């Protein structure tokens, strides 16, 4: 088997999603919008096989691969990846079930596994986020009630291109506040700037990427917005959620309203990783995820 890669572009969406949407890998990294948005940073390339999508990344001069397949990671595919890697093979974003498949490959390779807790995906039942039933979500419902009491005339509106300038305005305010709070965290600031570039790519290709978004209006202005795209036929990936930090309950209401208004075909919402940020981790855990999707980096070397 020989793998032939080419740079990822918008025209790859249909052929890739023919593989990724039905295979049930709820990994947010298979969301095509994410792949296109972050292509500038990782130099993402793709090889589409009959039953698999193979992604090749180049970062800091090193190659790494992700594989979305309905079947086990076969010895033939691993050998092809190893040949393409020109040395040690690094597989990223592997779920625990995929790592278990690797253990069944014959012993000509040595395999080391490194869990990446900061990259685990938080996956929730959409109806849980929409209804907020249960005593464990009392605090979330209280935030919603308080927001509704203070802003009885608020509006939920689907996010469409006519509102993008309002989203940019809110994002710029949010970004300035984050830069002030994290002025000694250069890496975090670089991440925020990269996220802004990704958002512009997605706004420029909104319909082509099949994006769905929502927004909250108070007194004629957006105080929160969110958007994402399907990652499987039953799982929707929430790529971005922004809110005015000075409007109490704005994050809670956009979370709940978006889940309520999404098409019912989506049983699960993937709200992506916490990046190791303590406050974000606490917030995501407080909603009680149905699935905490594990990610691993796997290094494979040939035995002598």
PDB file of C-alpha atoms in Angstrom:
ATOM      1  CA  UNK A   1       0.000   0.000   0.000  1.00  0.00           C
ATOM      2  CA  UNK A   2       1.268   3.442  -0.973  1.00  0.00           C
ATOM      3  CA  UNK A   3      -0.238   6.553   0.595  1.00  0.00           C
ATOM      4  CA  UNK A   4      -0.602   9.599  -1.661  1.00  0.00           C
ATOM      5  CA  UNK A   5      -1.253  12.858   0.172  1.00  0.00           C
ATOM      6  CA  UNK A   6      -2.290  16.283  -1.072  1.00  0.00           C
ATOM      7  CA  UNK A   7      -2.887  19.579   0.764  1.00  0.00           C
ATOM      8  CA  UNK A   8      -6.352  19.737   2.309  1.00  0.00           C
ATOM      9  CA  UNK A   9      -8.779  22.082   0.511  1.00  0.00           C
ATOM     10  CA  UNK A  10     -12.495  22.784   0.528  1.00  0.00           C
ATOM     11  CA  UNK A  11     -13.088  20.432  -2.385  1.00  0.00           C
ATOM     12  CA  UNK A  12     -12.118  17.475  -0.155  1.00  0.00           C
ATOM     13  CA  UNK A  13     -15.200  17.889   2.044  1.00  0.00           C
ATOM     14  CA  UNK A  14     -17.616  15.590   0.229  1.00  0.00           C
ATOM     15  CA  UNK A  15     -15.250  12.656  -0.256  1.00  0.00           C
ATOM     16  CA  UNK A  16     -13.891  12.922   3.286  1.00  0.00           C
ATOM     17  CA  UNK A  17     -17.270  13.167   4.946  1.00  0.00           C
ATOM     18  CA  UNK A  18     -18.458  10.119   3.034  1.00  0.00           C
ATOM     19  CA  UNK A  19     -15.997   8.291   5.288  1.00  0.00           C
ATOM     20  CA  UNK A  20     -15.999  10.305   8.528  1.00  0.00           C
ATOM     21  CA  UNK A  21     -19.713  11.049   9.047  1.00  0.00           C
ATOM     22  CA  UNK A  22     -21.005   7.449   9.146  1.00  0.00           C
ATOM     23  CA  UNK A  23     -18.066   5.886  11.015  1.00  0.00           C
ATOM     24  CA  UNK A  24     -19.027   7.144  14.460  1.00  0.00           C
ATOM     25  CA  UNK A  25     -15.667   8.652  15.468  1.00  0.00           C
ATOM     26  CA  UNK A  26     -16.911  11.593  17.540  1.00  0.00           C
ATOM     27  CA  UNK A  27     -13.409  13.065  17.728  1.00  0.00           C
ATOM     28  CA  UNK A  28     -13.663  16.828  17.090  1.00  0.00           C
ATOM     29  CA  UNK A  29     -10.531  16.693  14.959  1.00  0.00           C
ATOM     30  CA  UNK A  30     -12.544  14.975  12.216  1.00  0.00           C
ATOM     31  CA  UNK A  31     -14.847  17.977  11.933  1.00  0.00           C
ATOM     32  CA  UNK A  32     -14.015  19.197   8.433  1.00  0.00           C
ATOM     33  CA  UNK A  33     -14.496  22.833   9.442  1.00  0.00           C
ATOM     34  CA  UNK A  34     -11.822  22.446  12.114  1.00  0.00           C
ATOM     35  CA  UNK A  35      -9.467  20.789   9.646  1.00  0.00           C
ATOM     36  CA  UNK A  36      -9.840  23.560   7.075  1.00  0.00           C
ATOM     37  CA  UNK A  37      -9.670  26.319   9.676  1.00  0.00           C
ATOM     38  CA  UNK A  38      -6.425  25.089  11.228  1.00  0.00           C
ATOM     39  CA  UNK A  39      -4.779  23.981   7.982  1.00  0.00           C
ATOM     40  CA  UNK A  40      -2.618  27.118   7.912  1.00  0.00           C
ATOM     41  CA  UNK A  41      -0.922  26.146  11.181  1.00  0.00           C
ATOM     42  CA  UNK A  42      -0.411  22.418  10.697  1.00  0.00           C
ATOM     43  CA  UNK A  43       0.078  22.155   6.941  1.00  0.00           C
ATOM     44  CA  UNK A  44      -2.635  19.495   6.923  1.00  0.00           C
ATOM     45  CA  UNK A  45      -2.593  16.997   4.064  1.00  0.00           C
ATOM     46  CA  UNK A  46      -5.063  14.207   3.353  1.00  0.00           C
ATOM     47  CA  UNK A  47      -5.165  10.764   1.804  1.00  0.00           C
ATOM     48  CA  UNK A  48      -8.634   9.247   1.343  1.00  0.00           C
ATOM     49  CA  UNK A  49      -8.764   5.454   1.110  1.00  0.00           C
ATOM     50  CA  UNK A  50     -11.784   3.222   0.571  1.00  0.00           C
ATOM     51  CA  UNK A  51     -12.471   2.792   4.290  1.00  0.00           C
ATOM     52  CA  UNK A  52     -10.231   5.384   5.907  1.00  0.00           C
ATOM     53  CA  UNK A  53      -9.181   9.010   5.946  1.00  0.00           C
ATOM     54  CA  UNK A  54      -5.522   9.578   6.780  1.00  0.00           C
ATOM     55  CA  UNK A  55      -4.409  13.067   7.809  1.00  0.00           C
ATOM     56  CA  UNK A  56      -0.778  14.097   7.794  1.00  0.00           C
ATOM     57  CA  UNK A  57       0.429  17.063   9.838  1.00  0.00           C
ATOM     58  CA  UNK A  58       3.748  18.837   9.906  1.00  0.00           C
ATOM     59  CA  UNK A  59       4.488  20.829  13.051  1.00  0.00           C
ATOM     60  CA  UNK A  60       7.882  22.023  14.265  1.00  0.00           C
ATOM     61  CA  UNK A  61       9.424  20.036  11.432  1.00  0.00           C
ATOM     62  CA  UNK A  62       7.935  16.733  12.602  1.00  0.00           C
ATOM     63  CA  UNK A  63       5.341  14.580  10.863  1.00  0.00           C
ATOM     64  CA  UNK A  64       2.350  13.118  12.656  1.00  0.00           C
ATOM     65  CA  UNK A  65      -0.742  11.265  11.459  1.00  0.00           C
ATOM     66  CA  UNK A  66      -4.402  10.799  12.335  1.00  0.00           C
ATOM     67  CA  UNK A  67      -6.503   7.947  10.988  1.00  0.00           C
ATOM     68  CA  UNK A  68     -10.291   7.768  10.829  1.00  0.00           C
ATOM     69  CA  UNK A  69     -11.426   4.284   9.849  1.00  0.00           C
ATOM     70  CA  UNK A  70     -14.345   1.951  10.426  1.00  0.00           C
ATOM     71  CA  UNK A  71     -11.964  -0.984  10.689  1.00  0.00           C
ATOM     72  CA  UNK A  72      -9.038  -1.916  12.898  1.00  0.00           C
ATOM     73  CA  UNK A  73      -5.705  -0.243  12.179  1.00  0.00           C
ATOM     74  CA  UNK A  74      -4.298  -2.986   9.995  1.00  0.00           C
ATOM     75  CA  UNK A  75      -0.689  -4.021   9.798  1.00  0.00           C
ATOM     76  CA  UNK A  76      -0.707  -3.052   6.124  1.00  0.00           C
ATOM     77  CA  UNK A  77      -1.821   0.496   6.917  1.00  0.00           C
ATOM     78  CA  UNK A  78       0.690   0.866   9.745  1.00  0.00           C
ATOM     79  CA  UNK A  79       3.487  -0.307   7.457  1.00  0.00           C
ATOM     80  CA  UNK A  80       2.427   2.253   4.839  1.00  0.00           C
ATOM     81  CA  UNK A  81       2.363   5.001   7.470  1.00  0.00           C
ATOM     82  CA  UNK A  82       5.752   3.923   8.750  1.00  0.00           C
ATOM     83  CA  UNK A  83       7.216   4.068   5.245  1.00  0.00           C
ATOM     84  CA  UNK A  84       5.760   7.542   4.707  1.00  0.00           C
ATOM     85  CA  UNK A  85       7.079   8.816   8.028  1.00  0.00           C
ATOM     86  CA  UNK A  86      10.693   8.215   7.006  1.00  0.00           C
ATOM     87  CA  UNK A  87      11.525   7.037  10.499  1.00  0.00           C
ATOM     88  CA  UNK A  88       9.668   6.737  13.754  1.00  0.00           C
ATOM     89  CA  UNK A  89       5.892   6.909  13.352  1.00  0.00           C
ATOM     90  CA  UNK A  90       3.754   9.242  15.469  1.00  0.00           C
ATOM     91  CA  UNK A  91      -0.012   8.770  15.554  1.00  0.00           C
ATOM     92  CA  UNK A  92      -2.045  11.476  17.285  1.00  0.00           C
ATOM     93  CA  UNK A  93      -5.612  11.711  18.516  1.00  0.00           C
ATOM     94  CA  UNK A  94      -6.038   7.959  18.936  1.00  0.00           C
ATOM     95  CA  UNK A  95      -8.894   6.889  21.169  1.00  0.00           C
ATOM     96  CA  UNK A  96      -8.337   4.086  23.661  1.00  0.00           C
ATOM     97  CA  UNK A  97     -10.180   1.622  21.423  1.00  0.00           C
ATOM     98  CA  UNK A  98      -7.769   2.381  18.573  1.00  0.00           C
ATOM     99  CA  UNK A  99      -4.768   1.945  20.861  1.00  0.00           C
ATOM    100  CA  UNK A 100      -6.130  -1.463  21.856  1.00  0.00           C
ATOM    101  CA  UNK A 101      -6.231  -2.422  18.185  1.00  0.00           C
ATOM    102  CA  UNK A 102      -2.541  -1.632  17.867  1.00  0.00           C
ATOM    103  CA  UNK A 103      -1.685  -4.192  20.532  1.00  0.00           C
ATOM    104  CA  UNK A 104      -2.916  -6.889  18.166  1.00  0.00           C
ATOM    105  CA  UNK A 105      -0.386  -5.965  15.483  1.00  0.00           C
ATOM    106  CA  UNK A 106       2.578  -8.355  15.345  1.00  0.00           C
ATOM    107  CA  UNK A 107       5.681  -7.768  17.406  1.00  0.00           C
ATOM    108  CA  UNK A 108       7.955  -6.203  14.828  1.00  0.00           C
ATOM    109  CA  UNK A 109       7.239  -2.767  16.324  1.00  0.00           C
ATOM    110  CA  UNK A 110       7.637  -1.211  19.752  1.00  0.00           C
ATOM    111  CA  UNK A 111       4.703   0.944  20.790  1.00  0.00           C
ATOM    112  CA  UNK A 112       4.635   3.667  23.437  1.00  0.00           C
ATOM    113  CA  UNK A 113       1.419   5.433  24.444  1.00  0.00           C
ATOM    114  CA  UNK A 114       1.073   8.895  25.985  1.00  0.00           C
ATOM    115  CA  UNK A 115      -2.422   9.993  27.136  1.00  0.00           C
ATOM    116  CA  UNK A 116      -3.155  13.685  26.505  1.00  0.00           C
ATOM    117  CA  UNK A 117      -5.634  14.675  29.224  1.00  0.00           C
ATOM    118  CA  UNK A 118      -5.696  18.322  28.141  1.00  0.00           C
ATOM    119  CA  UNK A 119      -7.023  17.218  24.734  1.00  0.00           C
ATOM    120  CA  UNK A 120      -9.850  14.930  25.872  1.00  0.00           C
ATOM    121  CA  UNK A 121     -13.191  15.812  24.257  1.00  0.00           C
ATOM    122  CA  UNK A 122     -16.236  16.521  26.436  1.00  0.00           C
ATOM    123  CA  UNK A 123     -19.323  14.951  24.854  1.00  0.00           C
ATOM    124  CA  UNK A 124     -22.835  15.527  26.185  1.00  0.00           C
ATOM    125  CA  UNK A 125     -26.335  14.411  25.323  1.00  0.00           C
ATOM    126  CA  UNK A 126     -27.950  17.288  23.480  1.00  0.00           C
ATOM    127  CA  UNK A 127     -31.199  16.898  25.415  1.00  0.00           C
ATOM    128  CA  UNK A 128     -29.336  17.132  28.735  1.00  0.00           C
ATOM    129  CA  UNK A 129     -27.904  20.523  27.759  1.00  0.00           C
ATOM    130  CA  UNK A 130     -31.232  21.703  26.365  1.00  0.00           C
ATOM    131  CA  UNK A 131     -33.386  20.740  29.362  1.00  0.00           C
ATOM    132  CA  UNK A 132     -30.846  20.932  32.226  1.00  0.00           C
ATOM    133  CA  UNK A 133     -32.797  18.324  34.154  1.00  0.00           C
ATOM    134  CA  UNK A 134     -31.373  16.946  37.384  1.00  0.00           C
ATOM    135  CA  UNK A 135     -30.234  18.310  40.738  1.00  0.00           C
ATOM    136  CA  UNK A 136     -26.608  18.358  39.588  1.00  0.00           C
ATOM    137  CA  UNK A 137     -27.564  21.089  37.105  1.00  0.00           C
ATOM    138  CA  UNK A 138     -29.414  23.297  39.615  1.00  0.00           C
ATOM    139  CA  UNK A 139     -26.729  25.986  39.374  1.00  0.00           C
ATOM    140  CA  UNK A 140     -26.994  26.063  35.573  1.00  0.00           C
ATOM    141  CA  UNK A 141     -30.769  26.478  35.723  1.00  0.00           C
ATOM    142  CA  UNK A 142     -30.340  29.276  38.256  1.00  0.00           C
ATOM    143  CA  UNK A 143     -28.040  31.120  35.841  1.00  0.00           C
ATOM    144  CA  UNK A 144     -30.673  30.726  33.130  1.00  0.00           C
ATOM    145  CA  UNK A 145     -33.500  31.943  35.379  1.00  0.00           C
ATOM    146  CA  UNK A 146     -31.479  34.972  36.457  1.00  0.00           C
ATOM    147  CA  UNK A 147     -30.622  35.838  32.858  1.00  0.00           C
ATOM    148  CA  UNK A 148     -34.270  35.550  31.792  1.00  0.00           C
ATOM    149  CA  UNK A 149     -35.405  37.673  34.734  1.00  0.00           C
ATOM    150  CA  UNK A 150     -32.927  40.441  33.917  1.00  0.00           C
ATOM    151  CA  UNK A 151     -33.436  40.236  30.144  1.00  0.00           C
ATOM    152  CA  UNK A 152     -37.049  39.124  29.564  1.00  0.00           C
ATOM    153  CA  UNK A 153     -36.987  40.415  25.970  1.00  0.00           C
ATOM    154  CA  UNK A 154     -33.835  38.575  24.898  1.00  0.00           C
ATOM    155  CA  UNK A 155     -33.908  36.874  21.496  1.00  0.00           C
ATOM    156  CA  UNK A 156     -32.319  33.696  20.220  1.00  0.00           C
ATOM    157  CA  UNK A 157     -31.523  33.958  16.517  1.00  0.00           C
ATOM    158  CA  UNK A 158     -29.798  31.521  14.161  1.00  0.00           C
ATOM    159  CA  UNK A 159     -26.332  32.808  13.350  1.00  0.00           C
ATOM    160  CA  UNK A 160     -26.189  33.992   9.747  1.00  0.00           C
ATOM    161  CA  UNK A 161     -23.640  36.082   7.789  1.00  0.00           C
ATOM    162  CA  UNK A 162     -25.534  39.316   8.440  1.00  0.00           C
ATOM    163  CA  UNK A 163     -24.456  39.030  12.103  1.00  0.00           C
ATOM    164  CA  UNK A 164     -20.760  38.290  11.509  1.00  0.00           C
ATOM    165  CA  UNK A 165     -19.663  41.879  12.110  1.00  0.00           C
ATOM    166  CA  UNK A 166     -21.417  41.791  15.488  1.00  0.00           C
ATOM    167  CA  UNK A 167     -19.583  38.547  16.253  1.00  0.00           C
ATOM    168  CA  UNK A 168     -16.285  40.168  15.328  1.00  0.00           C
ATOM    169  CA  UNK A 169     -17.046  43.083  17.627  1.00  0.00           C
ATOM    170  CA  UNK A 170     -17.783  40.801  20.556  1.00  0.00           C
ATOM    171  CA  UNK A 171     -14.729  38.652  19.805  1.00  0.00           C
ATOM    172  CA  UNK A 172     -12.433  41.691  19.709  1.00  0.00           C
ATOM    173  CA  UNK A 173     -13.678  42.808  23.141  1.00  0.00           C
ATOM    174  CA  UNK A 174     -13.244  39.275  24.501  1.00  0.00           C
ATOM    175  CA  UNK A 175      -9.766  39.055  22.959  1.00  0.00           C
ATOM    176  CA  UNK A 176      -8.633  42.380  24.404  1.00  0.00           C
ATOM    177  CA  UNK A 177      -9.741  41.328  27.879  1.00  0.00           C
ATOM    178  CA  UNK A 178      -7.976  37.981  27.563  1.00  0.00           C
ATOM    179  CA  UNK A 179      -4.787  39.657  26.347  1.00  0.00           C
ATOM    180  CA  UNK A 180      -4.853  42.013  29.339  1.00  0.00           C
ATOM    181  CA  UNK A 181      -5.451  39.188  31.783  1.00  0.00           C
ATOM    182  CA  UNK A 182      -2.843  36.929  30.194  1.00  0.00           C
ATOM    183  CA  UNK A 183      -0.248  39.551  29.312  1.00  0.00           C
ATOM    184  CA  UNK A 184       2.517  37.331  30.655  1.00  0.00           C
ATOM    185  CA  UNK A 185       1.269  34.247  28.802  1.00  0.00           C
ATOM    186  CA  UNK A 186       2.644  34.682  25.303  1.00  0.00           C
ATOM    187  CA  UNK A 187       1.589  31.217  24.158  1.00  0.00           C
ATOM    188  CA  UNK A 188      -2.013  31.837  25.191  1.00  0.00           C
ATOM    189  CA  UNK A 189      -2.100  35.128  23.299  1.00  0.00           C
ATOM    190  CA  UNK A 190      -0.759  33.418  20.182  1.00  0.00           C
ATOM    191  CA  UNK A 191      -3.524  30.832  20.513  1.00  0.00           C
ATOM    192  CA  UNK A 192      -6.182  33.535  20.712  1.00  0.00           C
ATOM    193  CA  UNK A 193      -4.808  35.211  17.585  1.00  0.00           C
ATOM    194  CA  UNK A 194      -4.783  31.870  15.757  1.00  0.00           C
ATOM    195  CA  UNK A 195      -8.387  31.231  16.805  1.00  0.00           C
ATOM    196  CA  UNK A 196      -9.347  34.606  15.328  1.00  0.00           C
ATOM    197  CA  UNK A 197      -7.790  33.595  11.996  1.00  0.00           C
ATOM    198  CA  UNK A 198      -9.661  30.288  12.064  1.00  0.00           C
ATOM    199  CA  UNK A 199     -12.929  32.119  12.686  1.00  0.00           C
ATOM    200  CA  UNK A 200     -12.359  34.347   9.667  1.00  0.00           C
ATOM    201  CA  UNK A 201     -11.724  31.298   7.477  1.00  0.00           C
ATOM    202  CA  UNK A 202     -14.966  29.729   8.666  1.00  0.00           C
ATOM    203  CA  UNK A 203     -16.961  32.946   8.203  1.00  0.00           C
ATOM    204  CA  UNK A 204     -15.611  33.216   4.647  1.00  0.00           C
ATOM    205  CA  UNK A 205     -16.754  29.674   3.818  1.00  0.00           C
ATOM    206  CA  UNK A 206     -19.825  29.380   6.055  1.00  0.00           C
ATOM    207  CA  UNK A 207     -22.263  27.667   3.691  1.00  0.00           C
ATOM    208  CA  UNK A 208     -19.636  25.529   1.977  1.00  0.00           C
ATOM    209  CA  UNK A 209     -18.570  24.119   5.358  1.00  0.00           C
ATOM    210  CA  UNK A 210     -22.143  23.404   6.429  1.00  0.00           C
ATOM    211  CA  UNK A 211     -21.927  25.524   9.559  1.00  0.00           C
ATOM    212  CA  UNK A 212     -24.785  25.972  12.041  1.00  0.00           C
ATOM    213  CA  UNK A 213     -24.705  28.724  14.642  1.00  0.00           C
ATOM    214  CA  UNK A 214     -26.821  30.569  17.158  1.00  0.00           C
ATOM    215  CA  UNK A 215     -26.793  33.967  18.847  1.00  0.00           C
ATOM    216  CA  UNK A 216     -28.348  35.760  21.807  1.00  0.00           C
ATOM    217  CA  UNK A 217     -29.508  39.354  21.375  1.00  0.00           C
ATOM    218  CA  UNK A 218     -30.186  41.764  24.223  1.00  0.00           C
ATOM    219  CA  UNK A 219     -31.349  45.309  23.469  1.00  0.00           C
ATOM    220  CA  UNK A 220     -30.479  44.888  19.800  1.00  0.00           C
ATOM    221  CA  UNK A 221     -26.911  43.650  20.199  1.00  0.00           C
ATOM    222  CA  UNK A 222     -25.273  40.253  20.315  1.00  0.00           C
ATOM    223  CA  UNK A 223     -24.148  39.259  23.799  1.00  0.00           C
ATOM    224  CA  UNK A 224     -23.292  35.630  22.924  1.00  0.00           C
ATOM    225  CA  UNK A 225     -22.818  33.455  19.881  1.00  0.00           C
ATOM    226  CA  UNK A 226     -21.732  29.953  19.006  1.00  0.00           C
ATOM    227  CA  UNK A 227     -21.258  27.765  15.949  1.00  0.00           C
ATOM    228  CA  UNK A 228     -20.104  24.370  14.803  1.00  0.00           C
ATOM    229  CA  UNK A 229     -20.645  21.539  12.347  1.00  0.00           C
ATOM    230  CA  UNK A 230     -21.417  17.837  12.233  1.00  0.00           C
ATOM    231  CA  UNK A 231     -18.619  15.432  13.069  1.00  0.00           C
ATOM    232  CA  UNK A 232     -20.754  12.281  12.635  1.00  0.00           C
ATOM    233  CA  UNK A 233     -24.359  11.737  11.605  1.00  0.00           C
ATOM    234  CA  UNK A 234     -25.458  11.865  15.266  1.00  0.00           C
ATOM    235  CA  UNK A 235     -22.822  14.150  16.808  1.00  0.00           C
ATOM    236  CA  UNK A 236     -22.444  17.910  16.427  1.00  0.00           C
ATOM    237  CA  UNK A 237     -19.145  19.591  17.253  1.00  0.00           C
ATOM    238  CA  UNK A 238     -19.320  23.021  18.907  1.00  0.00           C
ATOM    239  CA  UNK A 239     -16.264  24.859  17.575  1.00  0.00           C
ATOM    240  CA  UNK A 240     -16.685  28.276  19.167  1.00  0.00           C
ATOM    241  CA  UNK A 241     -18.686  29.827  21.988  1.00  0.00           C
ATOM    242  CA  UNK A 242     -18.201  33.481  22.891  1.00  0.00           C
ATOM    243  CA  UNK A 243     -20.133  35.692  25.283  1.00  0.00           C
ATOM    244  CA  UNK A 244     -19.991  39.094  26.915  1.00  0.00           C
ATOM    245  CA  UNK A 245     -18.436  38.390  30.310  1.00  0.00           C
ATOM    246  CA  UNK A 246     -20.218  41.427  31.747  1.00  0.00           C
ATOM    247  CA  UNK A 247     -23.655  39.936  31.025  1.00  0.00           C
ATOM    248  CA  UNK A 248     -24.313  37.427  33.777  1.00  0.00           C
ATOM    249  CA  UNK A 249     -25.623  34.135  32.438  1.00  0.00           C
ATOM    250  CA  UNK A 250     -24.726  34.853  28.816  1.00  0.00           C
ATOM    251  CA  UNK A 251     -22.590  31.714  28.504  1.00  0.00           C
ATOM    252  CA  UNK A 252     -25.247  29.566  30.164  1.00  0.00           C
ATOM    253  CA  UNK A 253     -28.080  30.832  27.974  1.00  0.00           C
ATOM    254  CA  UNK A 254     -26.268  30.407  24.636  1.00  0.00           C
ATOM    255  CA  UNK A 255     -25.235  26.892  25.656  1.00  0.00           C
ATOM    256  CA  UNK A 256     -28.813  25.922  26.566  1.00  0.00           C
ATOM    257  CA  UNK A 257     -30.562  27.696  23.699  1.00  0.00           C
ATOM    258  CA  UNK A 258     -28.231  26.349  21.029  1.00  0.00           C
ATOM    259  CA  UNK A 259     -28.746  22.787  22.250  1.00  0.00           C
ATOM    260  CA  UNK A 260     -32.507  23.373  22.256  1.00  0.00           C
ATOM    261  CA  UNK A 261     -32.572  24.684  18.682  1.00  0.00           C
ATOM    262  CA  UNK A 262     -30.227  22.161  17.037  1.00  0.00           C
ATOM    263  CA  UNK A 263     -31.828  19.562  14.737  1.00  0.00           C
ATOM    264  CA  UNK A 264     -32.974  16.502  16.665  1.00  0.00           C
ATOM    265  CA  UNK A 265     -30.800  14.185  14.569  1.00  0.00           C
ATOM    266  CA  UNK A 266     -27.892  15.232  16.798  1.00  0.00           C
ATOM    267  CA  UNK A 267     -27.984  13.049  19.888  1.00  0.00           C
ATOM    268  CA  UNK A 268     -24.598  14.247  21.144  1.00  0.00           C
ATOM    269  CA  UNK A 269     -22.767  17.553  21.396  1.00  0.00           C
ATOM    270  CA  UNK A 270     -18.985  17.506  21.395  1.00  0.00           C
ATOM    271  CA  UNK A 271     -17.819  20.628  23.216  1.00  0.00           C
ATOM    272  CA  UNK A 272     -14.148  19.891  22.557  1.00  0.00           C
ATOM    273  CA  UNK A 273     -11.209  19.995  24.953  1.00  0.00           C
ATOM    274  CA  UNK A 274     -10.306  22.129  27.974  1.00  0.00           C
ATOM    275  CA  UNK A 275      -6.666  22.743  26.923  1.00  0.00           C
ATOM    276  CA  UNK A 276      -5.577  22.210  30.515  1.00  0.00           C
ATOM    277  CA  UNK A 277      -7.153  25.499  31.640  1.00  0.00           C
ATOM    278  CA  UNK A 278      -8.399  24.873  35.213  1.00  0.00           C
ATOM    279  CA  UNK A 279     -11.477  27.094  35.019  1.00  0.00           C
ATOM    280  CA  UNK A 280     -12.514  25.706  31.658  1.00  0.00           C
ATOM    281  CA  UNK A 281     -12.057  22.142  32.874  1.00  0.00           C
ATOM    282  CA  UNK A 282     -14.194  22.822  35.924  1.00  0.00           C
ATOM    283  CA  UNK A 283     -16.909  24.388  33.765  1.00  0.00           C
ATOM    284  CA  UNK A 284     -16.996  21.499  31.303  1.00  0.00           C
ATOM    285  CA  UNK A 285     -17.040  18.872  34.040  1.00  0.00           C
ATOM    286  CA  UNK A 286     -19.838  20.695  35.852  1.00  0.00           C
ATOM    287  CA  UNK A 287     -22.195  19.883  32.969  1.00  0.00           C
ATOM    288  CA  UNK A 288     -21.543  16.156  33.553  1.00  0.00           C
ATOM    289  CA  UNK A 289     -20.350  14.883  30.149  1.00  0.00           C
ATOM    290  CA  UNK A 290     -21.819  11.624  28.907  1.00  0.00           C
ATOM    291  CA  UNK A 291     -18.451  10.725  27.365  1.00  0.00           C
ATOM    292  CA  UNK A 292     -14.955  11.943  28.150  1.00  0.00           C
ATOM    293  CA  UNK A 293     -13.289  10.962  24.898  1.00  0.00           C
ATOM    294  CA  UNK A 294      -9.677  10.004  25.504  1.00  0.00           C
ATOM    295  CA  UNK A 295      -6.850  11.047  23.199  1.00  0.00           C
ATOM    296  CA  UNK A 296      -3.429   9.454  22.998  1.00  0.00           C
ATOM    297  CA  UNK A 297      -0.193  10.065  21.172  1.00  0.00           C
ATOM    298  CA  UNK A 298       1.352   6.809  20.023  1.00  0.00           C
ATOM    299  CA  UNK A 299       4.997   6.445  18.981  1.00  0.00           C
ATOM    300  CA  UNK A 300       5.908   3.373  16.944  1.00  0.00           C
ATOM    301  CA  UNK A 301       9.457   2.223  16.239  1.00  0.00           C
ATOM    302  CA  UNK A 302      10.689  -0.864  14.446  1.00  0.00           C
ATOM    303  CA  UNK A 303      12.402  -3.480  16.518  1.00  0.00           C
ATOM    304  CA  UNK A 304      15.933  -4.415  15.486  1.00  0.00           C
TER     305      UNK A 304
END
